[in-house]
GROMACS .gro file of C-alpha atoms in nm:
model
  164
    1UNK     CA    1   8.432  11.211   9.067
    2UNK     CA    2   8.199  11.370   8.846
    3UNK     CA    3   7.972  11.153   8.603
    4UNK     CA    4   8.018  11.218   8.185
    5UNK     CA    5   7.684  11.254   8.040
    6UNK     CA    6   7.746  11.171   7.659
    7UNK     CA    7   8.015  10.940   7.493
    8UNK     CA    8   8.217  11.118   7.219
    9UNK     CA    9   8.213  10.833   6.990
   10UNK     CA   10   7.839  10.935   6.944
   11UNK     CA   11   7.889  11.239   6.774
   12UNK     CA   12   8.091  11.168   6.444
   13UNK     CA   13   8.275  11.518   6.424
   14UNK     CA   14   8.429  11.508   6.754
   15UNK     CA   15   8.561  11.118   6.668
   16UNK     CA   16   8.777  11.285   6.375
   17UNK     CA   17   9.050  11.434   6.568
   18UNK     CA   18   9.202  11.545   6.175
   19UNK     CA   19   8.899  11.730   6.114
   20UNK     CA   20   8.854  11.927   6.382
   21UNK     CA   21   9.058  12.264   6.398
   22UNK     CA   22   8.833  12.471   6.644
   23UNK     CA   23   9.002  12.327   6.954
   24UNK     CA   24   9.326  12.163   7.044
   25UNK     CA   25   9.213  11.854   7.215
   26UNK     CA   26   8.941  11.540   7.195
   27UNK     CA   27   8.827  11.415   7.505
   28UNK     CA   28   8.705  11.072   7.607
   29UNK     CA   29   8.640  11.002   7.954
   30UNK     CA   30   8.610  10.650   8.146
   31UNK     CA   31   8.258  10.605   8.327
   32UNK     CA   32   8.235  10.802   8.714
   33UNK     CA   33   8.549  11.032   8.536
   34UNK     CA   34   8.481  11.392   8.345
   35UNK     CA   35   8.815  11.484   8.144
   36UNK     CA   36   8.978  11.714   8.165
   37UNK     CA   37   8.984  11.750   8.526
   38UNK     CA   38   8.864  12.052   8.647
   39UNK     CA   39   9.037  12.036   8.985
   40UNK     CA   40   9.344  11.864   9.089
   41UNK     CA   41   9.329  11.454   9.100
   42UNK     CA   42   9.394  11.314   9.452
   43UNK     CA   43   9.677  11.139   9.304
   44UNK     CA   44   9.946  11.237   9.073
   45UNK     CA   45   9.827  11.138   8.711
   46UNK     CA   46  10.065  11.013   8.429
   47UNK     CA   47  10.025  10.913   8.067
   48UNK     CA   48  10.099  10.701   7.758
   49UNK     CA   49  10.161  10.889   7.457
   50UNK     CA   50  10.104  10.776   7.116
   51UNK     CA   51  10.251  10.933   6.853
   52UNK     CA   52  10.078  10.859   6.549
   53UNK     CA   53  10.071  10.983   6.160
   54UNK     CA   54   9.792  11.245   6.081
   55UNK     CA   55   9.659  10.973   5.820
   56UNK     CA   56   9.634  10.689   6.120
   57UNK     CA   57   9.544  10.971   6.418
   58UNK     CA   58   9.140  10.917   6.361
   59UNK     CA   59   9.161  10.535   6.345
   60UNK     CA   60   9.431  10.516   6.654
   61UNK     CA   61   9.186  10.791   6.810
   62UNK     CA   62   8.886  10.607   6.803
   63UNK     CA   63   9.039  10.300   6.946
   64UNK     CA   64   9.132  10.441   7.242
   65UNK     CA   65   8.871  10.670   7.315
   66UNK     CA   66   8.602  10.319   7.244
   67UNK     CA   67   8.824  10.162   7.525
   68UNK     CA   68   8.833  10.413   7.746
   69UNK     CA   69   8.442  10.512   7.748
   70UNK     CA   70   8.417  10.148   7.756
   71UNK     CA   71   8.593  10.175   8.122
   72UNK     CA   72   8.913   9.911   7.962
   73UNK     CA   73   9.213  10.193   7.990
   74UNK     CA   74   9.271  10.439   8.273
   75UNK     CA   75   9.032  10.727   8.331
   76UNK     CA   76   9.090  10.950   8.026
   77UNK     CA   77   9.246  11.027   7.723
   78UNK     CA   78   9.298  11.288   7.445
   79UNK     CA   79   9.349  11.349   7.095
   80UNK     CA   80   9.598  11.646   6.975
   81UNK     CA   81   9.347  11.782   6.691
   82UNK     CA   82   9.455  11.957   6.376
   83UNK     CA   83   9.382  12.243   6.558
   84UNK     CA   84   9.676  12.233   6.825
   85UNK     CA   85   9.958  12.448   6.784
   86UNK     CA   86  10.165  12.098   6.852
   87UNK     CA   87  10.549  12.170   6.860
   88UNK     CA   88  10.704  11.829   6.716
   89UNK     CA   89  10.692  11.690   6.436
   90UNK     CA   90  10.361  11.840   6.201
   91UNK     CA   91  10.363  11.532   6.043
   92UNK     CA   92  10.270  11.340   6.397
   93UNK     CA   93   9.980  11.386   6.667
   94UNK     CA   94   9.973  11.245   7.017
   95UNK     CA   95   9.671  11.035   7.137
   96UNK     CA   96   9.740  11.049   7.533
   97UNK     CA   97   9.612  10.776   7.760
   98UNK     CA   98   9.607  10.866   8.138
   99UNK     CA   99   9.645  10.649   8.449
  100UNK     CA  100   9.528  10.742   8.762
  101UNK     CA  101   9.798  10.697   8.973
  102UNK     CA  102  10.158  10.735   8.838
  103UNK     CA  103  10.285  10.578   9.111
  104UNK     CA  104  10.048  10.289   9.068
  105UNK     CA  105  10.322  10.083   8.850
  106UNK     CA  106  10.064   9.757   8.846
  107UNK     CA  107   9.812   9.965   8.697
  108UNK     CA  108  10.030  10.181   8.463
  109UNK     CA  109  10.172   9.813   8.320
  110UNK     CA  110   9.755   9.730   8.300
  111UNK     CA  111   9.684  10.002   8.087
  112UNK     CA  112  10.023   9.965   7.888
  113UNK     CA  113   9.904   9.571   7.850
  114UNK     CA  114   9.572   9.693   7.748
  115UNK     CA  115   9.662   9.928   7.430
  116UNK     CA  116   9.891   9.652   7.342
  117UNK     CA  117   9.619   9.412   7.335
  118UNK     CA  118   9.443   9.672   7.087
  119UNK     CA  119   9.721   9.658   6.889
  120UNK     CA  120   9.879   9.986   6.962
  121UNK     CA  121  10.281   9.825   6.913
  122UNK     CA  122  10.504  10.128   6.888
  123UNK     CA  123  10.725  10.239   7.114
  124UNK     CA  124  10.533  10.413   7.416
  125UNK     CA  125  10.687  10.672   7.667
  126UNK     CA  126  10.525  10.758   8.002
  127UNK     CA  127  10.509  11.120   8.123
  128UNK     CA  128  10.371  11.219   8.457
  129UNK     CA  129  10.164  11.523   8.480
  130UNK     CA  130  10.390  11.698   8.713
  131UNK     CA  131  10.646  11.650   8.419
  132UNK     CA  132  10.426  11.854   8.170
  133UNK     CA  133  10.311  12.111   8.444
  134UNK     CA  134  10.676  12.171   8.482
  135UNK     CA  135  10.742  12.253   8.118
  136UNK     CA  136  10.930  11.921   7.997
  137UNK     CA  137  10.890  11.818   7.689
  138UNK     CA  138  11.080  11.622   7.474
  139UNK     CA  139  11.360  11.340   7.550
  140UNK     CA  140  11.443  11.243   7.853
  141UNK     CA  141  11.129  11.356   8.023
  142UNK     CA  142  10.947  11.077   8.055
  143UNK     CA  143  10.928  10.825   8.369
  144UNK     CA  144  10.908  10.497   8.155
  145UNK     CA  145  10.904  10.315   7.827
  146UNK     CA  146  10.800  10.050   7.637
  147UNK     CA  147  10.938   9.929   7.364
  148UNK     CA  148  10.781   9.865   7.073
  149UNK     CA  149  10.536   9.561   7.083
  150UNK     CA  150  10.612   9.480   7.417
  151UNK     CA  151  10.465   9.518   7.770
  152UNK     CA  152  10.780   9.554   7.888
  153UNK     CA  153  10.815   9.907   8.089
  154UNK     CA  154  11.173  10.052   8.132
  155UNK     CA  155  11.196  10.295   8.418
  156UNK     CA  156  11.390  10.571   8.331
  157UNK     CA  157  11.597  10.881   8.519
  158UNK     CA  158  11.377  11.176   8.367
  159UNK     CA  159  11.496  11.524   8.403
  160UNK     CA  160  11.263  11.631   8.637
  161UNK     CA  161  11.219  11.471   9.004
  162UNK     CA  162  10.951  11.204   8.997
  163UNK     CA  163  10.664  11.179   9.301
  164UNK     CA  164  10.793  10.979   9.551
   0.00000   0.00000   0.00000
């Protein structure tokens, strides 16, 4: 693991996701992590994704990123800026919120619990990382959901083949 010197939240311009445009992500990395991950994880990582209005995405932003530096979520997370060539909708950015282990389905519910206990209640898909390296995007790709303002998690037949 590699240590992460400074916490984001301390410098104001990198906590404003909507007024950045120089980069494509924010960072924010749990304590003993260092996102994004310079080398391969030991295990295969997945993620929550957030979906959230450009006027909410630097409110929604710093909630997760205080929870995560404060070691509450999974090891890392990220902000789409206004500087990411996103594909959906331009009205919509994602905050992602990673797990360690997708295969870890106790601690993929405890970080789903988590953001719901921070009040994050819209509907939440879960993507593993092998989905994205793969080129999925869109329905169907992800492993599980949650519906909205539960902690319910739905596995789901994406259209990839999930680790085992």
């Amino acid at each position: 693991m590699h240590t992460h010197s400074t916490r984001t939240a301390d410098h104001p311009r990198l906590s404003r996701p909507s007024a950045v445009t120089d980069r494509p992500w924010l960072w924010a990395s749990a304590p003993g992590f260092c996102f994004p991950l310079r080398e391969a994880p030991a295990t295969p990582h997945g993620k929550w994704l957030w979906f959230l209005p450009v006027r909410a995405l630097d409110a929604g932003w710093r909630l997760v990123q205080e929870a995560v530096e404060d070691g509450k979520l999974g090891p890392g997370a990220k902000a789409a800026t206004l500087g990411n060539p996103f594909g959906g909708d331009p009205t919509r950015r994602p905050v992602i919120v990673y797990t360690a282990d997708c295969t870890d389905e106790d601690d993929v519910t405890r970080v789903l619990a988590t953001l719901r206990a921070l009040g994050v209640n819209d509907a939440l898909p879960y993507k593993t990382d092998e989905a994205t390296a793969l080129g999925e995007y869109g329905d169907r790709t992800s492993l599980y959901t949650s519906p909205a303002g539960t902690t319910k998690v739905v596995r789901r037949t994406p259209r990839y083949t999930a680790p085992a």
